[in-house]
Short mmCIF file of C-alpha atoms and ligand atoms in Angstrom, two decimals:
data_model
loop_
_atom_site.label_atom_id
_atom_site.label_comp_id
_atom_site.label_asym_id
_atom_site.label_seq_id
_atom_site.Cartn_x
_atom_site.Cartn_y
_atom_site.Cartn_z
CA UNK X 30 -220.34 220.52 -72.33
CA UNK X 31 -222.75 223.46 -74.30
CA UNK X 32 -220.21 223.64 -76.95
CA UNK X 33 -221.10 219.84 -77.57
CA UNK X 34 -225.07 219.85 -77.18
CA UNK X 35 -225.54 222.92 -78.66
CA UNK X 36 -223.29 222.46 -81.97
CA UNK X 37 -225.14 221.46 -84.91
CA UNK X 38 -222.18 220.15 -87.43
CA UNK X 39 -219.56 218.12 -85.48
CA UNK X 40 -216.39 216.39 -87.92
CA UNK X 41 -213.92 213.93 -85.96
CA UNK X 42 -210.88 212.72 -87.11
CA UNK X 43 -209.47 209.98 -85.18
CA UNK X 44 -205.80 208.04 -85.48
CA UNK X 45 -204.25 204.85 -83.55
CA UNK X 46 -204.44 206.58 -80.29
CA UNK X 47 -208.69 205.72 -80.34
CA UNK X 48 -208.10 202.09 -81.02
CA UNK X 49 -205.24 201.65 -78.52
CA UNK X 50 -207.71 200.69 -75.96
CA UNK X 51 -209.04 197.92 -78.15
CA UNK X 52 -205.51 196.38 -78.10
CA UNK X 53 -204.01 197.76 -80.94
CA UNK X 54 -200.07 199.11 -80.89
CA UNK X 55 -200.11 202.60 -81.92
CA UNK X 56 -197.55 203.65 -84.89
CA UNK X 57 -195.01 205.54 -82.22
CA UNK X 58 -195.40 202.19 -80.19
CA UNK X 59 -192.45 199.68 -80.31
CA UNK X 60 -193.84 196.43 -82.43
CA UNK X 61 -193.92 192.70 -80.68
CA UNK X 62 -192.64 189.21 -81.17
CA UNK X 63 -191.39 188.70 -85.23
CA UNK X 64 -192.52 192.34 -86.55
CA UNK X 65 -190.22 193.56 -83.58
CA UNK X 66 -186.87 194.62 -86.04
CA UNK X 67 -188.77 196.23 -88.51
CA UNK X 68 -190.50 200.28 -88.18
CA UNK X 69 -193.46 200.59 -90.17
CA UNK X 70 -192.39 202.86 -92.44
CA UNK X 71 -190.03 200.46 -93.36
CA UNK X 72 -192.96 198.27 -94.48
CA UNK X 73 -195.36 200.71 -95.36
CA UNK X 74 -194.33 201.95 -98.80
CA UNK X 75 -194.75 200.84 -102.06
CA UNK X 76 -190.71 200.68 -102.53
CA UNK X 77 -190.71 198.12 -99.21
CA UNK X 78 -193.60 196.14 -101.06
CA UNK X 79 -191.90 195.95 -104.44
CA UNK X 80 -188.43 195.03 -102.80
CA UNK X 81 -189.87 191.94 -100.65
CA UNK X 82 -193.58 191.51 -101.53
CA UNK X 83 -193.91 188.43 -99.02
CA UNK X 84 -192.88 190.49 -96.14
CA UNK X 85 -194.90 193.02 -96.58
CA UNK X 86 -198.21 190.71 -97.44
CA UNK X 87 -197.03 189.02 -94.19
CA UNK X 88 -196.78 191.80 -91.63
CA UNK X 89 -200.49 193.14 -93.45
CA UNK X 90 -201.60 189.15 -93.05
CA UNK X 91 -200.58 189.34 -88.88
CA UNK X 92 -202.13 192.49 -88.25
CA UNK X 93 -205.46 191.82 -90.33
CA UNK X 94 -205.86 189.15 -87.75
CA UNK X 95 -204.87 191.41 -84.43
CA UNK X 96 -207.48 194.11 -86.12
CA UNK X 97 -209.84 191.14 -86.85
CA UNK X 98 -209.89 190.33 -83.33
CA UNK X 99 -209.71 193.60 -81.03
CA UNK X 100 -213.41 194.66 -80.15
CA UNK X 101 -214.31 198.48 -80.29
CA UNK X 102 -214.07 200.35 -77.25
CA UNK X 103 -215.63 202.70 -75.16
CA UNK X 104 -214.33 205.43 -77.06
CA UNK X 105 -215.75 204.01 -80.39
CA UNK X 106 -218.83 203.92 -78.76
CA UNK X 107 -219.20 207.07 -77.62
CA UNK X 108 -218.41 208.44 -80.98
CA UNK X 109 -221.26 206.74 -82.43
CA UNK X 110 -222.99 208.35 -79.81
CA UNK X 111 -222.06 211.75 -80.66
CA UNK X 112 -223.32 210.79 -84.10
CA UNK X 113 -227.09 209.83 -83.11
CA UNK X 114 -227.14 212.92 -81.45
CA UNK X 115 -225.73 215.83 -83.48
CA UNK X 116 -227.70 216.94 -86.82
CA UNK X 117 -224.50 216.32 -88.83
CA UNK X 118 -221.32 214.05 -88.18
CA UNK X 119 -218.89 213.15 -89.93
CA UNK X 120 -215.48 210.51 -89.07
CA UNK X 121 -212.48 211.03 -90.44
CA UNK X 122 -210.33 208.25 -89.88
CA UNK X 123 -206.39 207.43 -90.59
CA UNK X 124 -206.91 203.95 -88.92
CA UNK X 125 -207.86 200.96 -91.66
CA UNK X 126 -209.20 198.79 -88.36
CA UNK X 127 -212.88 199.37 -89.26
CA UNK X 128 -213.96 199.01 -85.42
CA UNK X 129 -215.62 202.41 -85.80
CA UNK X 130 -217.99 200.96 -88.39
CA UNK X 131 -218.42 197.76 -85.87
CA UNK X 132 -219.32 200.64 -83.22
CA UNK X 133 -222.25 201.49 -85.58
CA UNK X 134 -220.80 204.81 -86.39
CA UNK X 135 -222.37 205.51 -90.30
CA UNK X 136 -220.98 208.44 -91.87
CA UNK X 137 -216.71 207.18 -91.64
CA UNK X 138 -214.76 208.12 -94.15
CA UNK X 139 -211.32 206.18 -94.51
CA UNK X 140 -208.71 208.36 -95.60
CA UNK X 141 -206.07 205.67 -95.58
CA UNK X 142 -208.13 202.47 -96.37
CA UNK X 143 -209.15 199.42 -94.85
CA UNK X 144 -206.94 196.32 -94.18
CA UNK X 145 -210.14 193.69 -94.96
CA UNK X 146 -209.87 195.08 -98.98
CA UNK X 147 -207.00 193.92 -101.21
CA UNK X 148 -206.25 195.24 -104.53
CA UNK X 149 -204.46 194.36 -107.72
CA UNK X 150 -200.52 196.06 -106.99
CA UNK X 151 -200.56 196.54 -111.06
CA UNK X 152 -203.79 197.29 -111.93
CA UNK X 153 -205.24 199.43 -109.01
CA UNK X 154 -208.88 197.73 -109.29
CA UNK X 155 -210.32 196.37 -106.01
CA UNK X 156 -209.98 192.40 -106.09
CA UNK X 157 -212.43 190.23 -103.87
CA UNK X 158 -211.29 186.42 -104.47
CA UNK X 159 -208.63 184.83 -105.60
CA UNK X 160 -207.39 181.26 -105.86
CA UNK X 161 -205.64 180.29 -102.31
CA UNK X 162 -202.89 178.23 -103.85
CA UNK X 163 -200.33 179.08 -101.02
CA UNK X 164 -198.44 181.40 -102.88
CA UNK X 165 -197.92 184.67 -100.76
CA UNK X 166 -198.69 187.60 -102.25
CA UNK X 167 -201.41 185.80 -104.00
CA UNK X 168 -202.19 187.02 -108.14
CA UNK X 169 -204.63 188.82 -109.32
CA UNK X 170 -207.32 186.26 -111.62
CA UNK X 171 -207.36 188.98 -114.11
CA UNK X 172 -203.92 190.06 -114.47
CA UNK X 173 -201.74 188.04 -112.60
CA UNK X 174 -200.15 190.86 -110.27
CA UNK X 175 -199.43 191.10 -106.58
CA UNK X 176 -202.10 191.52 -104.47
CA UNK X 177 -201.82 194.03 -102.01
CA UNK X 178 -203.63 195.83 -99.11
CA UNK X 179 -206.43 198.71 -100.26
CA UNK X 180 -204.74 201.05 -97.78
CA UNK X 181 -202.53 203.91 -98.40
CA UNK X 182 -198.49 203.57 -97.65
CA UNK X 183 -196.53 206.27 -96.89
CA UNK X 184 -195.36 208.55 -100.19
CA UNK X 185 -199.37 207.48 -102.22
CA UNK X 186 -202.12 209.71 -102.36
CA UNK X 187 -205.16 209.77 -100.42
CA UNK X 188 -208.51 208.60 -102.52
CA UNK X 189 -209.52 212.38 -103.40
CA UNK X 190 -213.21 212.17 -103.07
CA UNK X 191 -212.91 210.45 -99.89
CA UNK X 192 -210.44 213.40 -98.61
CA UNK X 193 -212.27 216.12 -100.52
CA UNK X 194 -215.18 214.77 -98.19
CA UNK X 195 -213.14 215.62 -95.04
CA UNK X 196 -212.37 218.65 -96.18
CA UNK X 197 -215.79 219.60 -96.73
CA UNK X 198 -216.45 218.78 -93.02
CA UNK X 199 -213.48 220.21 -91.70
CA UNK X 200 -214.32 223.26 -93.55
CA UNK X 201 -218.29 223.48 -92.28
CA UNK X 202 -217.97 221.92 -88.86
CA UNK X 203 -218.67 224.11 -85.70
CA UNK X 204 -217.00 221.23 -83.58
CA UNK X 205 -213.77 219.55 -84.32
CA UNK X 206 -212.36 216.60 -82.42
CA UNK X 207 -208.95 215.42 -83.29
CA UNK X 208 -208.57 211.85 -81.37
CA UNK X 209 -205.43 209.78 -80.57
CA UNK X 210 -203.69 211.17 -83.50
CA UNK X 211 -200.03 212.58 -83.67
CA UNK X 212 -201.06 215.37 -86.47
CA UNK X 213 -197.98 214.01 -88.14
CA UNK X 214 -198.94 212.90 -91.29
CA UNK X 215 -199.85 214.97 -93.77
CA UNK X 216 -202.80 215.80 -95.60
CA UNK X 217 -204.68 214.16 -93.01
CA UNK X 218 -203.04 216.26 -90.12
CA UNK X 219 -204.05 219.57 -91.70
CA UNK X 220 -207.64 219.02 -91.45
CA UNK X 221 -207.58 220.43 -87.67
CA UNK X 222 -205.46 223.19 -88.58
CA UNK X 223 -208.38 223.67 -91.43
CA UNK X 224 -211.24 223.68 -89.07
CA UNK X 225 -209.68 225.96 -86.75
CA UNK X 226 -208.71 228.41 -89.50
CA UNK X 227 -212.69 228.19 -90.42
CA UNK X 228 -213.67 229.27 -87.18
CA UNK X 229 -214.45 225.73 -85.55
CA UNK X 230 -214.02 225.03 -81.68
CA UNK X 231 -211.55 222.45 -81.53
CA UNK X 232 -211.33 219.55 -79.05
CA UNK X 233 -208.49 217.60 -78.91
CA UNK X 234 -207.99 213.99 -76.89
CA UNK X 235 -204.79 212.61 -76.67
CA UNK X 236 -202.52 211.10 -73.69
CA UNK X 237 -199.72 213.10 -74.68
CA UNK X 238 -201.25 217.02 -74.52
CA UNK X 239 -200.96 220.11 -72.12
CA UNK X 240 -204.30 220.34 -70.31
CA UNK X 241 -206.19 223.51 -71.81
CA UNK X 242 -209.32 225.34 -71.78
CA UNK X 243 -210.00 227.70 -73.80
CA UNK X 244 -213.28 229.09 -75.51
CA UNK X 245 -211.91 227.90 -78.64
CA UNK X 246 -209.25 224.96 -77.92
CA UNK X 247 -209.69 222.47 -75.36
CA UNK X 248 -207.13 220.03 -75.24
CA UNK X 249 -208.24 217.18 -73.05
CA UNK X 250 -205.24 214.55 -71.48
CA UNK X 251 -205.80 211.50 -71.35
CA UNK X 252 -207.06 208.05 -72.84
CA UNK X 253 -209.87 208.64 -75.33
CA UNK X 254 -212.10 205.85 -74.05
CA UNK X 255 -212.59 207.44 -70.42
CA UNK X 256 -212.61 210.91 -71.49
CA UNK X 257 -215.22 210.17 -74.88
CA UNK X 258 -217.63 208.57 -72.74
CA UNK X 259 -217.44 211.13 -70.03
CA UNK X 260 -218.30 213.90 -72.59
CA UNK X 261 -221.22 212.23 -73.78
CA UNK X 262 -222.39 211.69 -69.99
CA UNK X 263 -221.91 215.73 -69.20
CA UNK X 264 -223.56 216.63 -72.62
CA UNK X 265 -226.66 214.40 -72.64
CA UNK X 266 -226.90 212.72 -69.29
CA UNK X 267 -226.49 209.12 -70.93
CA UNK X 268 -223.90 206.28 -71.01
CA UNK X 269 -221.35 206.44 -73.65
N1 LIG W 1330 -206.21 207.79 -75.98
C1 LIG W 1330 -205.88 208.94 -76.64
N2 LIG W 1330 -204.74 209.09 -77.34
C2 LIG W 1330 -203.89 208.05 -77.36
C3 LIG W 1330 -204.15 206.82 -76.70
C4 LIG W 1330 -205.38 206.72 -75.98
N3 LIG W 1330 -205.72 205.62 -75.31
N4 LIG W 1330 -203.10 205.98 -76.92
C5 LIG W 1330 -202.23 206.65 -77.69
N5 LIG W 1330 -202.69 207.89 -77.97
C6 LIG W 1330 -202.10 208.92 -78.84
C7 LIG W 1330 -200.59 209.01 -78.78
O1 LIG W 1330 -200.19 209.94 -77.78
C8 LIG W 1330 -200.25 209.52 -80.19
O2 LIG W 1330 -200.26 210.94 -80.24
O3 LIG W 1330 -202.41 208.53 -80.15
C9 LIG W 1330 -201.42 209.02 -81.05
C10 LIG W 1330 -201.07 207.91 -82.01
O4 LIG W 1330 -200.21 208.43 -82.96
P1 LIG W 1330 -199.69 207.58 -84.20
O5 LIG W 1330 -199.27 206.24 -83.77
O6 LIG W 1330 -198.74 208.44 -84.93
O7 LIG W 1330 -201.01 207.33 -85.07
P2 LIG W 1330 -201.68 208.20 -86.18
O8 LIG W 1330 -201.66 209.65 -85.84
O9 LIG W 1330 -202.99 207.55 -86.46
O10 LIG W 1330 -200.73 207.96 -87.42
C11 LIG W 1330 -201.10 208.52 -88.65
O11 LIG W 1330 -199.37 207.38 -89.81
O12 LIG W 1330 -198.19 205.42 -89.90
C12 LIG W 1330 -199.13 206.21 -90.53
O13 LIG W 1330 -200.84 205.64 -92.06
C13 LIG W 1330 -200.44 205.50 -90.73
O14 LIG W 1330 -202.69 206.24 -90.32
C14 LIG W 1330 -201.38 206.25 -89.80
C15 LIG W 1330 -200.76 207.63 -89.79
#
């Protein structure tokens, strides 16, 4: 893998599809037990969390603790890998799981948040305690809103540095992976589309792709946490 050794600015962006492996149901997948009536975007919106606050804190409550206890996975791994290797790296990631931090990747940037962080629903201001008094959402101490999740539901904005960030990287890159993600949701799909347009080789990992090879587009099928590790084998002779 030349293009991989030899590129000296790699970006990533990764969706569901890299966690999978750790345990965790991907968007597209049907959900389990209780949460098995409702779609996500049904929950995922603001409108969702002002119409029935305590489901919403709920569903966020049950998969804080799935995401609390999956373990990275191979594929994680080898994407910190990648990073100790390559002169610049940057993550992009759509999941809010934070298991690529627990990998010891370093230079992640969360485009849609991170499920461990709440916030104030009415004040947008990052809260990190509040009295547990039962009462689900809990208030904000300053303000007495909802609390909510600090991750981003379908019809918000991104945070703009963060995605001004991934820009940057898509934009200056020489390697672009685009792991376990549909590319359905927008802006964080058009990064790949950005990189390519920059004249970046583009890699993409996902179990639903046509095999390809091509100098500039290799689309690899299959389950990111074989195929990462393998990569990192053929480019620098070492475990994943
Ligand atoms: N290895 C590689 N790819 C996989 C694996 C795996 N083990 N398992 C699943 N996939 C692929 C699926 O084929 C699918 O294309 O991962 C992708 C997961 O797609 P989505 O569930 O749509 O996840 P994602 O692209 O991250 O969704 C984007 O949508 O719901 C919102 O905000 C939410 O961040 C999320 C965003």
């Amino acid at each position: 893998m030349e293009a991989l050794r030899g590129a000296k600015s790699i970006a990533a962006l990764t969706g569901a599809g890299i966690s999978a492996e750790s345990g965790l149901p991907t968007f597209r997948d049907p959900q389990t037990g209780l949460w098995e009536k409702f779609r996500p975007e049904d929950l995922a919106t603001p409108e969702a969390f002002q119409r029935n606050p305590k489901l919403v804190w709920e569903w966020y409550a049950h998969r804080r603790e799935l995401m609390g206890q999956a373990q990275p996975n191979p594929g994680h791994a080898a994407l910190a890998a990648i990073e100790r290797h390559a002169a610049t790296f940057t993550l992009v990631t759509q999941n809010i799981d934070g298991l690529h931090q627990r990998a010891d990747s370093r230079n992640v940037l969360e485009l849609h948040g991170n499920i461990t962080r709440t916030r104030c629903f009415e004040e947008d201001t990052l809260v990190e305690s509040w009295s547990a008094n039962g009462e689900v959402p809990p208030h904000c101490p300053r303000c007495g809103g909802l609390l909510r999740p600090d991750v981003v539901w379908f019809g918000e904005s991104l945070p703009e540095e963060t995605f001004e960030q991934a820009l940057e990287a898509a934009i200056f890159c020489d390697l672009f992976f685009s792991i376990g993600t549909s590319g359905l949701v927008e802006p964080a799909a058009s990064l790949t589309e950005v990189a390519r347009r920059a004249g970046a080789t583009i890699v993409v990992i996902n179990l639903e792709v046509e095999p390809l090879a091509s100098p500039d587009l290799y689309q690899l099928n299959g389950p990111a946490g074989q195929i990462l590790p393998e990569l990192v084998r053929q480019a620098w002779r070492e475990e994943g």
